Coordinates of C-alpha atoms and ligand atoms in Angstrom, one line a residue:
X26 CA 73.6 154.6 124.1
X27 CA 74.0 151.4 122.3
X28 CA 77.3 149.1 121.7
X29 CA 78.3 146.1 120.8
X30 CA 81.9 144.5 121.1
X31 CA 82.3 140.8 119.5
X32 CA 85.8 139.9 118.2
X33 CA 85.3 136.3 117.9
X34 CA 85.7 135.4 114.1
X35 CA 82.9 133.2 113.3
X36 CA 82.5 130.7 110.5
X37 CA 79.5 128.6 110.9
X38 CA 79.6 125.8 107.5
X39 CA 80.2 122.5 106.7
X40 CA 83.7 121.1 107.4
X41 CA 84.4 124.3 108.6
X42 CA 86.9 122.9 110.7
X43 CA 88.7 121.1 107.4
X44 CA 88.5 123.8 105.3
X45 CA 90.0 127.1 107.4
X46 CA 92.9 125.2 108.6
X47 CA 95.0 127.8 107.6
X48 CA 93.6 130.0 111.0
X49 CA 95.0 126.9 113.2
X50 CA 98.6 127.4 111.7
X51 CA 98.5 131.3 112.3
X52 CA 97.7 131.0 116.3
X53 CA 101.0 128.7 116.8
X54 CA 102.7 125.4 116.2
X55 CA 102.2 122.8 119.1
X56 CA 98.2 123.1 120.1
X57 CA 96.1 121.7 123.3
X58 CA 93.4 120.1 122.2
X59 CA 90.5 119.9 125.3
X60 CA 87.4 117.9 125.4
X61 CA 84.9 115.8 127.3
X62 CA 85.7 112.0 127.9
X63 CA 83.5 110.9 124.7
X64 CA 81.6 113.0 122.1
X65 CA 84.1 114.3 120.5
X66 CA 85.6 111.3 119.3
X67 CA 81.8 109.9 118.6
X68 CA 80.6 112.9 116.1
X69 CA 83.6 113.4 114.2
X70 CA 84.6 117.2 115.6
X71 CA 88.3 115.5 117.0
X72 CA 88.6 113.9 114.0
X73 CA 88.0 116.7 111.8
X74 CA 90.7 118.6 113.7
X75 CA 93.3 116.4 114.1
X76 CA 93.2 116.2 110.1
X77 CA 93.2 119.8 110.1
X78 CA 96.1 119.9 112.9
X79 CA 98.3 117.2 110.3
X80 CA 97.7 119.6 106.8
X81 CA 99.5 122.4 108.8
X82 CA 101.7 121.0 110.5
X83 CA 101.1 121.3 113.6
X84 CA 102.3 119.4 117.1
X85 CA 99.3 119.0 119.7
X86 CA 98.8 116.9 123.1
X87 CA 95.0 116.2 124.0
X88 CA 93.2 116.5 127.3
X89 CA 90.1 114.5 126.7
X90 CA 89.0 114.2 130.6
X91 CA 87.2 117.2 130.8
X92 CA 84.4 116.9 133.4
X93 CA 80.6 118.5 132.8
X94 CA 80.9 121.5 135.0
X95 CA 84.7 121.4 135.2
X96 CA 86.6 122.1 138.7
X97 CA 88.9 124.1 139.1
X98 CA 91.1 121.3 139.9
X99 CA 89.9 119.7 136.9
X100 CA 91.4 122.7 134.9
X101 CA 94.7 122.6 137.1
X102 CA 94.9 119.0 135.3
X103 CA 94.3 120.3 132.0
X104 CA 97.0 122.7 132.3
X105 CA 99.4 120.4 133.4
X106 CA 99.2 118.6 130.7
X107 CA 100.0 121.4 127.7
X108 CA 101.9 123.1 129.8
X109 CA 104.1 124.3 126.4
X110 CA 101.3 124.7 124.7
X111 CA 100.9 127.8 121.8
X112 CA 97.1 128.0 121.7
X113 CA 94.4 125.7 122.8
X114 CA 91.4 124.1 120.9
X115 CA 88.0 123.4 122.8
X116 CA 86.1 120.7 121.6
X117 CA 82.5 119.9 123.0
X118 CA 79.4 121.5 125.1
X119 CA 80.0 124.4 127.2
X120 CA 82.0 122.1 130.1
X121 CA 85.1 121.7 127.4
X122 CA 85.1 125.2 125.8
X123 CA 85.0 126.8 129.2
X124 CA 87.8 124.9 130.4
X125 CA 90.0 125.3 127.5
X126 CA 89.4 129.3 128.6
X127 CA 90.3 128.8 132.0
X128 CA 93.4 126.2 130.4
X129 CA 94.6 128.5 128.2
X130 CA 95.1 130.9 131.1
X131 CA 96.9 129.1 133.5
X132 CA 99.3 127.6 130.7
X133 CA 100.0 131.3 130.2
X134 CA 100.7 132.6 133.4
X135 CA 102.5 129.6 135.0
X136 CA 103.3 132.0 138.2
X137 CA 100.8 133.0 139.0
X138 CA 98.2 130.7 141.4
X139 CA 95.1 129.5 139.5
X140 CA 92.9 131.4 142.1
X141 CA 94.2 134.8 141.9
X142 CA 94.4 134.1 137.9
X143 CA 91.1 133.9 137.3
X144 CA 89.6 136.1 139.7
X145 CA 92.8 138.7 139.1
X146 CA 91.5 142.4 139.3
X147 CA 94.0 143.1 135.9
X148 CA 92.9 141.7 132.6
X149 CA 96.1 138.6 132.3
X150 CA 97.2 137.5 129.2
X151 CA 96.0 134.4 127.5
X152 CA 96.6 131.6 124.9
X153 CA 94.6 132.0 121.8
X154 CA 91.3 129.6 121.7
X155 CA 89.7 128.0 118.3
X156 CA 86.4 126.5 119.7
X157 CA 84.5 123.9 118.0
X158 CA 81.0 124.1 119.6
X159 CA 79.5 120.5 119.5
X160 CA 76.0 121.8 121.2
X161 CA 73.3 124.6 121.0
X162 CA 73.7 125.9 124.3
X163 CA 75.7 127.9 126.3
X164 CA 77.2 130.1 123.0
X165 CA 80.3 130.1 124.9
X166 CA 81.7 130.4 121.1
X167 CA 80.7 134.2 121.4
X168 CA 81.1 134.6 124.5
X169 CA 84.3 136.0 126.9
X170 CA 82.8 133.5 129.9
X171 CA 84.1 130.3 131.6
X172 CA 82.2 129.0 134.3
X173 CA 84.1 126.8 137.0
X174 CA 83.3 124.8 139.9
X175 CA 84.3 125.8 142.6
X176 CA 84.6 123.1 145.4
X177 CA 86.0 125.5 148.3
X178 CA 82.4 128.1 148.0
X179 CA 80.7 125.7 147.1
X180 CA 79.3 126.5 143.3
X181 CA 79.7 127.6 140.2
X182 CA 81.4 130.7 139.3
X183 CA 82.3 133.0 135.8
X184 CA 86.0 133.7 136.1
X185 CA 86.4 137.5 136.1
X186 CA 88.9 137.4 133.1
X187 CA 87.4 137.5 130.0
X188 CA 88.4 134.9 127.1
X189 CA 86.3 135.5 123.7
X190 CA 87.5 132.5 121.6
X191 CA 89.6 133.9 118.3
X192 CA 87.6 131.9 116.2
X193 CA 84.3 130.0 116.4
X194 CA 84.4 127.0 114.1
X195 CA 80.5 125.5 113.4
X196 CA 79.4 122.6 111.9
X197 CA 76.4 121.2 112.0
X198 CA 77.3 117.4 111.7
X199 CA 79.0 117.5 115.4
X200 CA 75.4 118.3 116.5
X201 CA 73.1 115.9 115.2
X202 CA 74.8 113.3 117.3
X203 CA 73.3 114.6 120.6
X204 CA 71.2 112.2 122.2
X205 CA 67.7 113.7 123.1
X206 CA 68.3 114.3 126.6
X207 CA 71.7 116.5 125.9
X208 CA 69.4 118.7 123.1
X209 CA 66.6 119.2 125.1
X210 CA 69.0 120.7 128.4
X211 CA 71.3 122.4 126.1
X212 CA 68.8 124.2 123.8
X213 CA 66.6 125.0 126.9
X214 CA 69.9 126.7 128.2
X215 CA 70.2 128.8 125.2
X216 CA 66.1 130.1 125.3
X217 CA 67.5 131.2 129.0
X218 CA 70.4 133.5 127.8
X219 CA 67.6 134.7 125.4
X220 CA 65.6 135.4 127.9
X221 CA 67.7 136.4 131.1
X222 CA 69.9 138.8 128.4
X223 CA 66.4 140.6 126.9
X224 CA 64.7 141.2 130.2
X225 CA 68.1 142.0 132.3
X226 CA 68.9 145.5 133.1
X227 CA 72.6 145.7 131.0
X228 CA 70.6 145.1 127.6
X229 CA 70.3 147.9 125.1
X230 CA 68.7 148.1 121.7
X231 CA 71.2 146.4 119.7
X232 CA 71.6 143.5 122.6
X233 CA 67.8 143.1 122.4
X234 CA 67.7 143.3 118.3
X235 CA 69.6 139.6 118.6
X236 CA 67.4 138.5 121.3
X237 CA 64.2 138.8 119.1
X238 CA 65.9 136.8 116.4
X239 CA 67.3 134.7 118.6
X240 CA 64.1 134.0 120.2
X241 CA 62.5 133.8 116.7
X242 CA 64.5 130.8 115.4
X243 CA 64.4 129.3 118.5
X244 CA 60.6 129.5 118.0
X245 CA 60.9 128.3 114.6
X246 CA 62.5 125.0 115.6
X247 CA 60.8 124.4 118.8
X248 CA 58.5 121.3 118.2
X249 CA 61.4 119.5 117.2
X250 CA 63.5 119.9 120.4
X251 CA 61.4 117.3 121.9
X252 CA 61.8 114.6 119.3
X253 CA 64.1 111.5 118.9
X254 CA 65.5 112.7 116.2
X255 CA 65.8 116.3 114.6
X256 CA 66.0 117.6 111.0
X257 CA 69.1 119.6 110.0
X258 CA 67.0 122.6 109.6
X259 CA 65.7 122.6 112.9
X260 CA 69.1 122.2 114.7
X261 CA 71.0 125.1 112.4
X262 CA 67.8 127.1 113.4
X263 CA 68.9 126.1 117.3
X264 CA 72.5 126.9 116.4
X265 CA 72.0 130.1 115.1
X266 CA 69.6 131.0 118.5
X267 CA 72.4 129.3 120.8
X268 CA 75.4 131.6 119.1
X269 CA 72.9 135.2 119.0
X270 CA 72.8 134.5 122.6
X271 CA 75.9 133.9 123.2
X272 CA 76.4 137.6 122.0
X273 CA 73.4 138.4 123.7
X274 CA 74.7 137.4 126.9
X275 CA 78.6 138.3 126.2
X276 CA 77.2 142.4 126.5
X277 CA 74.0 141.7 129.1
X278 CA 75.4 138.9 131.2
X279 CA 72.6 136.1 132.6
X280 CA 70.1 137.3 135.2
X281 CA 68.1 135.5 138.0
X282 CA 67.4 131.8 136.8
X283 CA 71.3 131.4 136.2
X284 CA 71.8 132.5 139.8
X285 CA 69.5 129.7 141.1
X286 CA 70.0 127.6 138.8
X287 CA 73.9 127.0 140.0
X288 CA 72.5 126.2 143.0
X289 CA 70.5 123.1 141.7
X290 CA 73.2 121.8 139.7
X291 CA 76.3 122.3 142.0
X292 CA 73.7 120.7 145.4
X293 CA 71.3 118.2 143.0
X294 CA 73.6 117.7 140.3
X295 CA 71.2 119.1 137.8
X296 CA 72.2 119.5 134.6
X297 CA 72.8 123.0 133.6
X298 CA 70.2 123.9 130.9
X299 CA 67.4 121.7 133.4
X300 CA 68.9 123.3 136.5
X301 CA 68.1 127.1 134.7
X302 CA 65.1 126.3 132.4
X303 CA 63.1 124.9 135.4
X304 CA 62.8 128.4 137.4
X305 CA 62.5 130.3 133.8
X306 CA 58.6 130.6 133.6
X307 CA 58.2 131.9 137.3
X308 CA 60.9 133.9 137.3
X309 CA 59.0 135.8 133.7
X310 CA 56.1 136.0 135.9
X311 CA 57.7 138.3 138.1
X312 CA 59.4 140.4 135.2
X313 CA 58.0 143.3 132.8
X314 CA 55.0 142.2 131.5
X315 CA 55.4 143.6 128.1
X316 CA 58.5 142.3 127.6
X317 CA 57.4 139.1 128.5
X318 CA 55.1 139.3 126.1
X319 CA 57.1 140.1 123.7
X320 CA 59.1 137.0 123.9
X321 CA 55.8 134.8 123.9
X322 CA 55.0 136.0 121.0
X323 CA 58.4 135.8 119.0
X324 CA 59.0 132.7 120.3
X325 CA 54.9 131.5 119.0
X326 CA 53.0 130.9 122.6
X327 CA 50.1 132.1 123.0
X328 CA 50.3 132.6 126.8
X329 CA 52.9 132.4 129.9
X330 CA 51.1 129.3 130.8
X331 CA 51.6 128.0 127.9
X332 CA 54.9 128.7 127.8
X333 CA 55.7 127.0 131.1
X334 CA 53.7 124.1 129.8
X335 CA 55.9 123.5 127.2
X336 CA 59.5 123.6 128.9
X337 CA 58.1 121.3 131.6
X338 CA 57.1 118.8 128.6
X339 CA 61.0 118.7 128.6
X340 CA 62.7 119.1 131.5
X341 CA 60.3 116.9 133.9
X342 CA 60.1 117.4 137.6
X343 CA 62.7 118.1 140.4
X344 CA 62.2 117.2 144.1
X345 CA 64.4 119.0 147.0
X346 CA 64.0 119.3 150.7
X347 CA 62.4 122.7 152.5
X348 CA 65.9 122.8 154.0
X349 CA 68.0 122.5 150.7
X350 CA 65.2 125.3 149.4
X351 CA 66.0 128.0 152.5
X352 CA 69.9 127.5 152.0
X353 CA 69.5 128.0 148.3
X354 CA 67.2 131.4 148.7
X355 CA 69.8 132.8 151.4
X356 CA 73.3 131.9 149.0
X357 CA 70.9 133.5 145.8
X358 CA 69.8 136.4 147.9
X359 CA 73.5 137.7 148.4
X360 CA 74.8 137.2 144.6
X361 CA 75.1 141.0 144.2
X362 CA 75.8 140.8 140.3
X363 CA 72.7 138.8 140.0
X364 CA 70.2 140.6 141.4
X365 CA 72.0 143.7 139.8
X366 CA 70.6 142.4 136.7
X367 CA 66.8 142.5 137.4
X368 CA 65.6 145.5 136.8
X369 CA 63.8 146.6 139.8
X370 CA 64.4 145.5 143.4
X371 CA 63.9 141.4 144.1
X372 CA 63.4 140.4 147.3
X373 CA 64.1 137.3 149.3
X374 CA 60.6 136.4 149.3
X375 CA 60.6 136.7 145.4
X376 CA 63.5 134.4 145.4
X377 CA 62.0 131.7 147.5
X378 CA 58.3 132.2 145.9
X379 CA 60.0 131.3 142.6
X380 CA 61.6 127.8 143.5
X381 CA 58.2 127.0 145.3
X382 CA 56.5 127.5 142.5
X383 CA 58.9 125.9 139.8
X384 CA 60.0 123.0 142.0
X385 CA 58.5 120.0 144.2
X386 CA 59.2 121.0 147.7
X387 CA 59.0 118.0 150.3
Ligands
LIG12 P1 78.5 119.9 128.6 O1 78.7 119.7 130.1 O2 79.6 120.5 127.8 O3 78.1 118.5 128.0 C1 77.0 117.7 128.5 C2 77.0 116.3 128.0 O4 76.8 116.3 126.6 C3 78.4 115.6 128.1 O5 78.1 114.3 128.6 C4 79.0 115.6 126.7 O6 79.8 114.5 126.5 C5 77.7 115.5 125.9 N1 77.8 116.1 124.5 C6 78.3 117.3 124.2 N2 78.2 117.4 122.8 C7 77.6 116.3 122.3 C8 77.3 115.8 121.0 N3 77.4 116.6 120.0 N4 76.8 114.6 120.9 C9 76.6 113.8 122.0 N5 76.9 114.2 123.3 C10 77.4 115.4 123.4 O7 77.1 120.7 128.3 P2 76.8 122.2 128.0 O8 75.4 122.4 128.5 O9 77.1 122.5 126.6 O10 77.8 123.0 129.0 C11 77.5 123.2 130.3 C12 78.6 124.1 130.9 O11 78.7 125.4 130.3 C13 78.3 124.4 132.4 O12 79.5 124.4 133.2 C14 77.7 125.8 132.3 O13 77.8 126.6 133.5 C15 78.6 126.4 131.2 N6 78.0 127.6 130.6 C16 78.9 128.5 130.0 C17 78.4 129.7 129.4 C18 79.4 130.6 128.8 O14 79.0 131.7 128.4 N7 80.7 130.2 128.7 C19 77.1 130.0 129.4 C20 76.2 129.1 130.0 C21 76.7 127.9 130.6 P3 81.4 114.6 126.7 O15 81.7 115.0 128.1 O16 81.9 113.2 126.4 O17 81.9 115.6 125.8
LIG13 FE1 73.8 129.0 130.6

């Protein structure tokens, strides 16, 4: 059997933001916008809808101090501060649009501690969420997930309520402004959902259907990742790939690499798309072999190896102690959702065989 479930209205355009104001007015009258400290206010996205906030009328506060990777007491902040608001607006990467999630949900159930709301066993009630995706990554546009810190175990975890934005506003223009670094962690991000989704055991035909396109355009755009600049078609080609995976990944979930990779970046600060991307090739090495193919070929390698090559070009090295390595395979090893999403068993050993191989052990 195959399903698919996405009730996120997208509009991907230019000024989509200026020109569907009209949505903004029908979700409420005083709004919480939520972003990151800067790039909202540098590529225009703020701007664009705080004009489109003023046509309809509508009051708003702003939380602009949202953290990469937010806390949880990061989002306890953010909810303190719109704490009457009517629906919330997440501006930004991933770290903002997951937080206005999480937000959104606290604002709307004041009672209730922010703990037990987001890891409540009952779906809860939220705010309704515009996001305005500013980079081609985590598709959390399309997808019900927000992903917090979590300071008391010690990573990074997907709340178990899930929040599908009402609508997904895309321009292009709030992309361009990414500096290299940003692109290359964020897009590398995106191949993973592609990836972890296609191979992982929840995917059916339709989920795979959007990985091959996904993985296609993705492919398309590739040697352009890399540079210091990128040409419009390349990035909608990389926005397009980031948003099929975010529906990808809203029906499969993310596999193995995510699993490690929260490790990296909650212990080494890693970013997330570097702290995924780096374990990706190894961990395809252990995984069907015609599936892997399969992606290799959409996405126009000619081998694994290759393959590897490639996202190594962009996400460098990472160093970690032999200690740092065994704690990281022992917290992987017992993330049951995880390794419920390889098909086949995984052992320990697999685990720790595929940070020694993607990472510089000393
Ligand atoms: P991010 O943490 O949101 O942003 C990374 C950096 O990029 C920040 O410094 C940000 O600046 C900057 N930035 C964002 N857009 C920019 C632009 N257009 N131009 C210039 N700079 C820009 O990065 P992300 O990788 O998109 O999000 C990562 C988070 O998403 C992680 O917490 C990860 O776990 C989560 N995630 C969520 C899902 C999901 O399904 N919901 C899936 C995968 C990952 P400012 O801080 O100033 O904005
Ligand atoms: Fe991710």
């Amino acid at each position: 059997m195959s399903t698919f479930y996405m009730p996120t209205k997208v509009i991907m355009t230019d000024n989509a933001v200026i020109n569907n104001s009209e949505l903004f007015k029908k979700l409420g009258n005083k709004a919480l916008i939520v972003t990151g400290k800067k790039s909202a206010k540098l590529n225009g996205s703020l701007d664009d809808v705080l004009e489109a906030l003023k046509k309809e009328n509508i009051d708003y506060m702003l939380f602009d101090n949202v953290e990469e990777n937010p806390s949880i007491e990061n989002i306890m902040e953010g909810a303190k501060a719109g704490r009457d608001a009517e629906l919330i607006i997440g501006i930004g990467g991933g770290s903002p649009i997951d937080a206005a999630k999480a937000i959104g949900l606290l604002i709307k159930n004041p009672d209730i501690q922010p703990r037990k709301a987001f890891w409540n066993s009952e779906p809860l009630e939220t705010l309704p969420l515009i996001a305005v995706p500013t980079t081609a990554g985590t598709g959390s546009e399309t997808t019900p997930y927000s992903i917090v810190t979590d300071h008391e175990r010690k990573t990074k975890q997907s709340l178990s309520q899930k929040i599908f934005p009402k609508y997904s506003l895309i321009d292009i223009k709030y992309f361009l402004t990414m500096p290299k670094s940003v692109r290359i962690n964020t897009t590398i991000d995106a191949l993973c959902h592609l990836v972890e989704g296609y191979l992982c055991t929840h995917s059916n035909q339709m989920n795979q259907w959007i990985a091959e396109e996904g993985c296609r355009l993705w492919g398309q755009a590739k040697e352009e990742i890399y540079g210091d600049t990128i040409s419009k078609e390349s990035m909608d080609k990389l926005i397009r790939a980031s948003t099929l995976a975010g529906m990808l990944i809203s029906h499969t979930g993310t596999s193995i690499p995510h699993g490690m990779g929260y490790s990296l970046t909650y212990h080494h600060n890693v970013p997330h798309g570097k702290a995924t991307g780096i374990v990706l090739k190894a961990y395809m090495a252990i995984c069907s072999e015609d599936k892997v193919n399969k992606i290799i070929e959409l996405l126009g390698f000619d081998t694994l190896n290759a393959f590897g090559d490639f996202i190594k070009q962009g996400l460098g090295d990472l160093t970690i102690s032999n200690d740092k390595l065994k704690e990281h395979v022992a917290f992987v090893s017992k993330n049951k959702a995880k390794l419920k999403a390889h098909p086949g068993e995984i052992t320990e050993d697999d685990i720790y065989n595929i940070y020694k191989e993607s990472l510089n052990i000393k």
